[in-house]
C-alpha positions as CSV (number, residue, x, y, z in Angstrom):
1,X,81.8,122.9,122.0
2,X,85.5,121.9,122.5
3,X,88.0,121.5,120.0
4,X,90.4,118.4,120.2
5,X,93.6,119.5,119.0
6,X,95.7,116.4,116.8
7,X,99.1,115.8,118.1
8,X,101.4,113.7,116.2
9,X,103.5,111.3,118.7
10,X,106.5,111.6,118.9
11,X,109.1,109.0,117.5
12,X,110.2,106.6,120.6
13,X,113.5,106.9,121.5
14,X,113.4,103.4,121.9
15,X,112.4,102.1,118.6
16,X,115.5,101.6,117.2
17,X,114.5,102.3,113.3
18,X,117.5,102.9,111.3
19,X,116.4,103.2,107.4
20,X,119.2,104.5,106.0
21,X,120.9,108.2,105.5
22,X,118.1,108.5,102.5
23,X,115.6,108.9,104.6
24,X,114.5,111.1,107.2
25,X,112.4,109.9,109.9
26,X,109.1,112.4,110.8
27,X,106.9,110.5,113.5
28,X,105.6,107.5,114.8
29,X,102.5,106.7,113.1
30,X,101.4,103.6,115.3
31,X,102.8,100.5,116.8
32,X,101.0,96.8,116.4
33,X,101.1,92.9,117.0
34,X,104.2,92.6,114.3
35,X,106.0,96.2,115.2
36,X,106.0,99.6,114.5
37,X,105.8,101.8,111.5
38,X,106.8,105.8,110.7
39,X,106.4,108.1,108.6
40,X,109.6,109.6,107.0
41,X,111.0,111.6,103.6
42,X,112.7,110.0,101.3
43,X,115.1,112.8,101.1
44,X,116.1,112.1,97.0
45,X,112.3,112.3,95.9
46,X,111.2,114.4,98.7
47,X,108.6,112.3,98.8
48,X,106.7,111.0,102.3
49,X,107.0,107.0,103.3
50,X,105.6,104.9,106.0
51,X,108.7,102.7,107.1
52,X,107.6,99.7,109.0
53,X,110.3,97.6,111.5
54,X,109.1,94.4,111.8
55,X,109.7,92.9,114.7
56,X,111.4,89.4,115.6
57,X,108.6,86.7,114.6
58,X,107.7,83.9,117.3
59,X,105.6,81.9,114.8
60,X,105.6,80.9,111.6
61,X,102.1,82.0,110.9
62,X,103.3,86.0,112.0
63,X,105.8,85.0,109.2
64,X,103.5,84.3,106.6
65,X,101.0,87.2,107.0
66,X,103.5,89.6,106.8
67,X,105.3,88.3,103.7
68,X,101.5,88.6,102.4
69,X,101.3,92.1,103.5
70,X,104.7,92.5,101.6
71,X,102.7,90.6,98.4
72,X,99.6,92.9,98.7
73,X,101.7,96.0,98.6
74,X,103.8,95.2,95.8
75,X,100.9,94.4,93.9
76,X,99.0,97.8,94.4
77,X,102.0,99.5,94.0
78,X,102.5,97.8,90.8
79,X,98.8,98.7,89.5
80,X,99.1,101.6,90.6
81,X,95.4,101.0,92.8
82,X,96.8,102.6,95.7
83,X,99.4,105.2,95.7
84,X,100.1,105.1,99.6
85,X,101.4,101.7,98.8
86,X,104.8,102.2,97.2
């Protein structure tokens, strides 16, 4: 029986994520169709984030489902449904 060890990847060196001195950047968490997203600290609260950089749209329609990924997570932050999404 083997054991698969998890590695986190590494940040790119490419991705050129620039959050803000508040924040610490950790690892890449995955890349998709409308960019890439982190995880970092939010070095004030100390607590962990998922930062993602949206990348230039070509369409309207990328457009309009990420400002309803935007809506979604305000909404369960607000609620408090979902705690990963604040």
């Amino acid at each position: 029986m083997s054991v698969s060890s998890h590695t986190t990847p590494p940040i790119s060196s490419t991705a050129s994520c620039r959050p803000g001195d508040d924040y610490k950047l950790l690892h890449s968490l995955g890349e998709g169709a409308y960019g890439t997203v982190v995880a970092a600290l939010h070095k004030p609260s100390g607590r962990q984030v998922a930062i993602k950089k949206v990348l230039p749209f070509e369409h309207t329609l990328f457009c309009l489902r990420t400002l309803r990924e935007l809506k979604l997570l305000r909404f369960f932050s607000e609620t408090c449904v979902n705690e990963n999404a604040s």
